[in-house]
Amino acid sequence: MKSVGTLRKKGLGGAEHFMKKDKHKQQSNTSSTSLSATTTSSNHSHKSTPTPSPKPTAPAKAASSAPITVDLHRFADDNLQPVEFVRRTLGDANEESIRGFYKSLLDAKHLVGGDLQRNVYRNYTEFVSISKEISNLDADVLSVKEHLNELKSIWESFLLTTNTSDTSKGSGPSGSIFASSFDKNNGRSKNDLMATDINSMYRSQIMALWDNVEGSQRFIPHAKDRHIVRECVNFHDINPKTLQPRQTVHLFLLNDCLLLARKRGNRLVAEYCWNIQDLTIVDVKDSSDLINALRIVVYPETFIYQAERIEDKLGLLNAYRRLIDDNDDKQLDIPQSVDARKVRDSNGLYPEKEKWLVDLPDQLEVLIALREFEKSVAYLETARHIVSSSPSSLPIVREAREHINHYTDMLCEIISRDLSNTLLTKIQFQRYVNWLLRLNKSDKARQVFLSTRTLIIKKRIRQLVFEGDIITYIGELALVVFTLIRNTCEWYRDSFKQNEMASGFVTWVKKQTEIYADIYKRQVFGQGQLSCQVIADCFKSTLEHCSILRKVGLDLKFLLEDLFLENIKETIVGYEKRNMEKIEKIVQNDNFNIVSSQGLGNDVKVTSSIVSFYNLLVKFSNDVCLISKLQLYSTVVDGICKLTEHYLRSMVSESRKKDLSKEQRTIASMNVSFILDNVVPRVSSQLNVK
């Protein structure tokens, strides 16, 4: 580990360089000043005629016009007086010198700042290693402290044993002989009797606990050698945020667990039970807000409890420490075979895995800061594998799992932000998506990618310019939308290979098609009275560009037809109403005189309204057939029938209004017969052909 002095030297490297540069400037300015002074004196010595002496203000002006250098050593001085420095440096300076001095200060600031920033980046890894070593030193200090406490307890027990042996020696030879003979004759039966009594006492303790604490049998079943070490009453549960007592609790410290029971009325109800190996009891220093308190840490939760007396708190802490020491001594006393060590290793963590999990946060912080996403993802995959194959009850495993979730979310946010860039190439996109898939963030990857493609489509649509030709604009719009949908489909298919991801993409395609249909409706059907030929050409252009999606397995023709069906029906109805208005005008202008047939036949005798109505009906059927499909056949037939009925009713009404002669009435009846016998069949045959 490098010393702090080394880091300081690296951090001040840029400043020293700038100081050297200023010293060099000062030396050059001094030499140039001395050279000019020598030249001036020599010139005066060669002159024979006397010259007037220079004015006293000339040297002052020359000095003030010289550039003022920045000495960084002064700024590094702790006793620098800024006001005095400015007064002494800039007291006689003109505006040009002040500006130059200000520019020099800015240059010095930028140079030193850039140097410090580069040093920070260069030494970032060293800072991380230093922090690791500091944390390791903290752990070593705690370990040394534990060993000192253990040594102290061993020394105290040694002194106690020494005092006991001295007392037994002073009791006389007769007592020692009696004791030894008694032990030799009755030692085995005494030990057996003591073991039986202890087991009975332990069993009675557990049964009394079951009777007095409701629900304790669920947490603490009967087991061999399980017994109560200490019972702590009159403890209070403390809110960690407000440090106010919430409820009275009882703590039962057993040889292998800690039971917590809350007081509800006159009875105790068991609420928590923790394994003695999974918890840590820590003393809390007294303060003005809290006294006689201790903290029970069960990772990741922390509980604070307050005792009414200091003796109760110290008794629980001492009992817990003795219990932990006894358990450690028992584990050391048990001989371990090779198979036992193997079982322990399989249930726990290997040292290299444990160290790897401890270094996980620092390694990920560095990798993410350097934007080395591939290494970061691989590191998280390895960590996830180690955690999944390790016991979840270990505190280090639970902590590592939280770190994995935290850094997975952090890395996902950074990669998603980069993935939302609309200028990514296909290779870059696949790389980002692959990282998110390896982090088990497939839904996030799909959402970000499709949202980005949506923004691209909207951006391209806004770039289109409508110059008055609706057919050209619709063609360009369809080309942009369906081409981008096809490209998106190819990128999506190459990156998301899971079958369950296909439904989300199809939903996105449908939504983009609906957006296109909305724009199409506003431009085509919202323009008022566009001709059916224009509408048909726009729809034809849309279908042509939509056909490129068949190359990637998509066919949206049926979807577009369904989206435009109601609008086409409304267009037909509107066209029908406009023709009804024309029919009324045609009938009003009819004088009920026979005119030439105009293509209806040589022997046909009809009025002018019949000819106009026939042409109108044929044009209506031809135009409507351009935009209608089979599902609109009934709508077209209804329109033709309504137009025919409306013409006949209008003719009857108009003939009644006018004073027609007998001949004109005959001609009017001939019009009706001609419509029923000739016009309707002809239009019907043309409609069937269409």
PDB file of C-alpha atoms in Angstrom, residues 407-499:
ATOM      1  CA  TYR A 407     -25.752  -3.822  -8.477  1.00  0.00           C
ATOM      2  CA  THR A 408     -27.936  -5.723 -10.934  1.00  0.00           C
ATOM      3  CA  ASP A 409     -30.506  -2.918 -10.777  1.00  0.00           C
ATOM      4  CA  MET A 410     -27.771  -0.270 -11.031  1.00  0.00           C
ATOM      5  CA  LEU A 411     -26.162  -1.939 -14.047  1.00  0.00           C
ATOM      6  CA  CYS A 412     -29.566  -2.467 -15.656  1.00  0.00           C
ATOM      7  CA  GLU A 413     -30.378   1.242 -15.387  1.00  0.00           C
ATOM      8  CA  ILE A 414     -27.066   2.270 -16.965  1.00  0.00           C
ATOM      9  CA  ILE A 415     -27.330  -0.240 -19.819  1.00  0.00           C
ATOM     10  CA  SER A 416     -30.977   0.672 -20.405  1.00  0.00           C
ATOM     11  CA  ARG A 417     -30.047   4.339 -20.624  1.00  0.00           C
ATOM     12  CA  ASP A 418     -27.443   3.514 -23.277  1.00  0.00           C
ATOM     13  CA  LEU A 419     -29.873   1.221 -25.066  1.00  0.00           C
ATOM     14  CA  SER A 420     -32.352   4.090 -25.419  1.00  0.00           C
ATOM     15  CA  ASN A 421     -29.930   5.893 -27.741  1.00  0.00           C
ATOM     16  CA  THR A 422     -31.628   6.242 -31.141  1.00  0.00           C
ATOM     17  CA  LEU A 423     -28.288   6.183 -33.001  1.00  0.00           C
ATOM     18  CA  LEU A 424     -27.243   2.640 -32.022  1.00  0.00           C
ATOM     19  CA  THR A 425     -26.161   0.198 -34.690  1.00  0.00           C
ATOM     20  CA  LYS A 426     -27.449  -3.342 -34.829  1.00  0.00           C
ATOM     21  CA  ILE A 427     -24.264  -4.788 -33.307  1.00  0.00           C
ATOM     22  CA  GLN A 428     -24.337  -2.312 -30.420  1.00  0.00           C
ATOM     23  CA  PHE A 429     -28.002  -3.018 -29.825  1.00  0.00           C
ATOM     24  CA  GLN A 430     -27.435  -6.773 -29.705  1.00  0.00           C
ATOM     25  CA  ARG A 431     -24.554  -6.318 -27.258  1.00  0.00           C
ATOM     26  CA  TYR A 432     -26.666  -4.241 -24.842  1.00  0.00           C
ATOM     27  CA  VAL A 433     -29.633  -6.615 -25.092  1.00  0.00           C
ATOM     28  CA  ASN A 434     -27.384  -9.606 -24.456  1.00  0.00           C
ATOM     29  CA  TRP A 435     -26.133  -8.018 -21.228  1.00  0.00           C
ATOM     30  CA  LEU A 436     -29.672  -7.357 -20.031  1.00  0.00           C
ATOM     31  CA  LEU A 437     -30.738 -10.908 -20.871  1.00  0.00           C
ATOM     32  CA  ARG A 438     -27.823 -12.294 -18.876  1.00  0.00           C
ATOM     33  CA  LEU A 439     -28.932 -10.128 -15.961  1.00  0.00           C
ATOM     34  CA  ASN A 440     -32.430 -11.695 -16.191  1.00  0.00           C
ATOM     35  CA  LYS A 441     -33.887  -8.368 -17.332  1.00  0.00           C
ATOM     36  CA  SER A 442     -35.464  -9.521 -20.587  1.00  0.00           C
ATOM     37  CA  ASP A 443     -38.703  -7.592 -20.019  1.00  0.00           C
ATOM     38  CA  LYS A 444     -36.752  -4.417 -19.340  1.00  0.00           C
ATOM     39  CA  ALA A 445     -34.663  -4.919 -22.483  1.00  0.00           C
ATOM     40  CA  ARG A 446     -37.757  -5.435 -24.622  1.00  0.00           C
ATOM     41  CA  GLN A 447     -39.506  -2.409 -23.146  1.00  0.00           C
ATOM     42  CA  VAL A 448     -36.540  -0.068 -23.643  1.00  0.00           C
ATOM     43  CA  PHE A 449     -35.806  -1.294 -27.158  1.00  0.00           C
ATOM     44  CA  LEU A 450     -39.379  -1.048 -28.402  1.00  0.00           C
ATOM     45  CA  SER A 451     -39.801   2.374 -26.782  1.00  0.00           C
ATOM     46  CA  THR A 452     -36.666   3.559 -28.569  1.00  0.00           C
ATOM     47  CA  ARG A 453     -37.904   2.240 -31.909  1.00  0.00           C
ATOM     48  CA  THR A 454     -41.212   4.005 -31.316  1.00  0.00           C
ATOM     49  CA  LEU A 455     -39.348   7.275 -30.838  1.00  0.00           C
ATOM     50  CA  ILE A 456     -37.407   6.667 -34.053  1.00  0.00           C
ATOM     51  CA  ILE A 457     -40.621   6.092 -36.026  1.00  0.00           C
ATOM     52  CA  LYS A 458     -42.183   9.265 -34.604  1.00  0.00           C
ATOM     53  CA  LYS A 459     -39.049  11.226 -35.429  1.00  0.00           C
ATOM     54  CA  ARG A 460     -39.008   9.988 -39.040  1.00  0.00           C
ATOM     55  CA  ILE A 461     -42.707  10.778 -39.449  1.00  0.00           C
ATOM     56  CA  ARG A 462     -42.160  14.356 -38.252  1.00  0.00           C
ATOM     57  CA  GLN A 463     -39.458  14.780 -40.870  1.00  0.00           C
ATOM     58  CA  LEU A 464     -41.963  14.158 -43.689  1.00  0.00           C
ATOM     59  CA  VAL A 465     -43.202  17.283 -45.471  1.00  0.00           C
ATOM     60  CA  PHE A 466     -46.720  17.474 -46.901  1.00  0.00           C
ATOM     61  CA  GLU A 467     -46.586  19.428 -50.158  1.00  0.00           C
ATOM     62  CA  GLY A 468     -50.232  19.107 -51.181  1.00  0.00           C
ATOM     63  CA  ASP A 469     -50.198  15.749 -52.951  1.00  0.00           C
ATOM     64  CA  ILE A 470     -51.958  13.398 -50.579  1.00  0.00           C
ATOM     65  CA  ILE A 471     -51.050  10.252 -52.546  1.00  0.00           C
ATOM     66  CA  THR A 472     -47.314  11.044 -52.443  1.00  0.00           C
ATOM     67  CA  TYR A 473     -47.437  11.857 -48.740  1.00  0.00           C
ATOM     68  CA  ILE A 474     -49.260   8.621 -47.864  1.00  0.00           C
ATOM     69  CA  GLY A 475     -46.743   6.650 -49.941  1.00  0.00           C
ATOM     70  CA  GLU A 476     -43.797   8.199 -48.106  1.00  0.00           C
ATOM     71  CA  LEU A 477     -45.521   7.687 -44.756  1.00  0.00           C
ATOM     72  CA  ALA A 478     -46.165   4.003 -45.466  1.00  0.00           C
ATOM     73  CA  LEU A 479     -42.576   3.535 -46.682  1.00  0.00           C
ATOM     74  CA  VAL A 480     -41.126   5.001 -43.476  1.00  0.00           C
ATOM     75  CA  VAL A 481     -43.410   3.179 -41.041  1.00  0.00           C
ATOM     76  CA  PHE A 482     -43.403  -0.292 -42.553  1.00  0.00           C
ATOM     77  CA  THR A 483     -39.681  -0.240 -43.396  1.00  0.00           C
ATOM     78  CA  LEU A 484     -38.816   0.617 -39.784  1.00  0.00           C
ATOM     79  CA  ILE A 485     -41.200  -2.074 -38.552  1.00  0.00           C
ATOM     80  CA  ARG A 486     -39.439  -4.609 -40.762  1.00  0.00           C
ATOM     81  CA  ASN A 487     -35.980  -3.536 -39.539  1.00  0.00           C
ATOM     82  CA  THR A 488     -37.180  -3.672 -35.954  1.00  0.00           C
ATOM     83  CA  CYS A 489     -38.510  -7.170 -36.518  1.00  0.00           C
ATOM     84  CA  GLU A 490     -35.155  -8.345 -37.874  1.00  0.00           C
ATOM     85  CA  TRP A 491     -33.245  -6.856 -34.929  1.00  0.00           C
ATOM     86  CA  TYR A 492     -35.724  -8.226 -32.442  1.00  0.00           C
ATOM     87  CA  ARG A 493     -35.698 -11.714 -33.949  1.00  0.00           C
ATOM     88  CA  ASP A 494     -31.887 -11.897 -33.878  1.00  0.00           C
ATOM     89  CA  SER A 495     -31.653 -10.752 -30.240  1.00  0.00           C
ATOM     90  CA  PHE A 496     -34.705 -12.183 -28.439  1.00  0.00           C
ATOM     91  CA  LYS A 497     -34.760 -15.840 -29.323  1.00  0.00           C
ATOM     92  CA  GLN A 498     -37.169 -16.927 -26.589  1.00  0.00           C
ATOM     93  CA  ASN A 499     -40.619 -17.893 -27.848  1.00  0.00           C
TER      94      ASN A 499
END
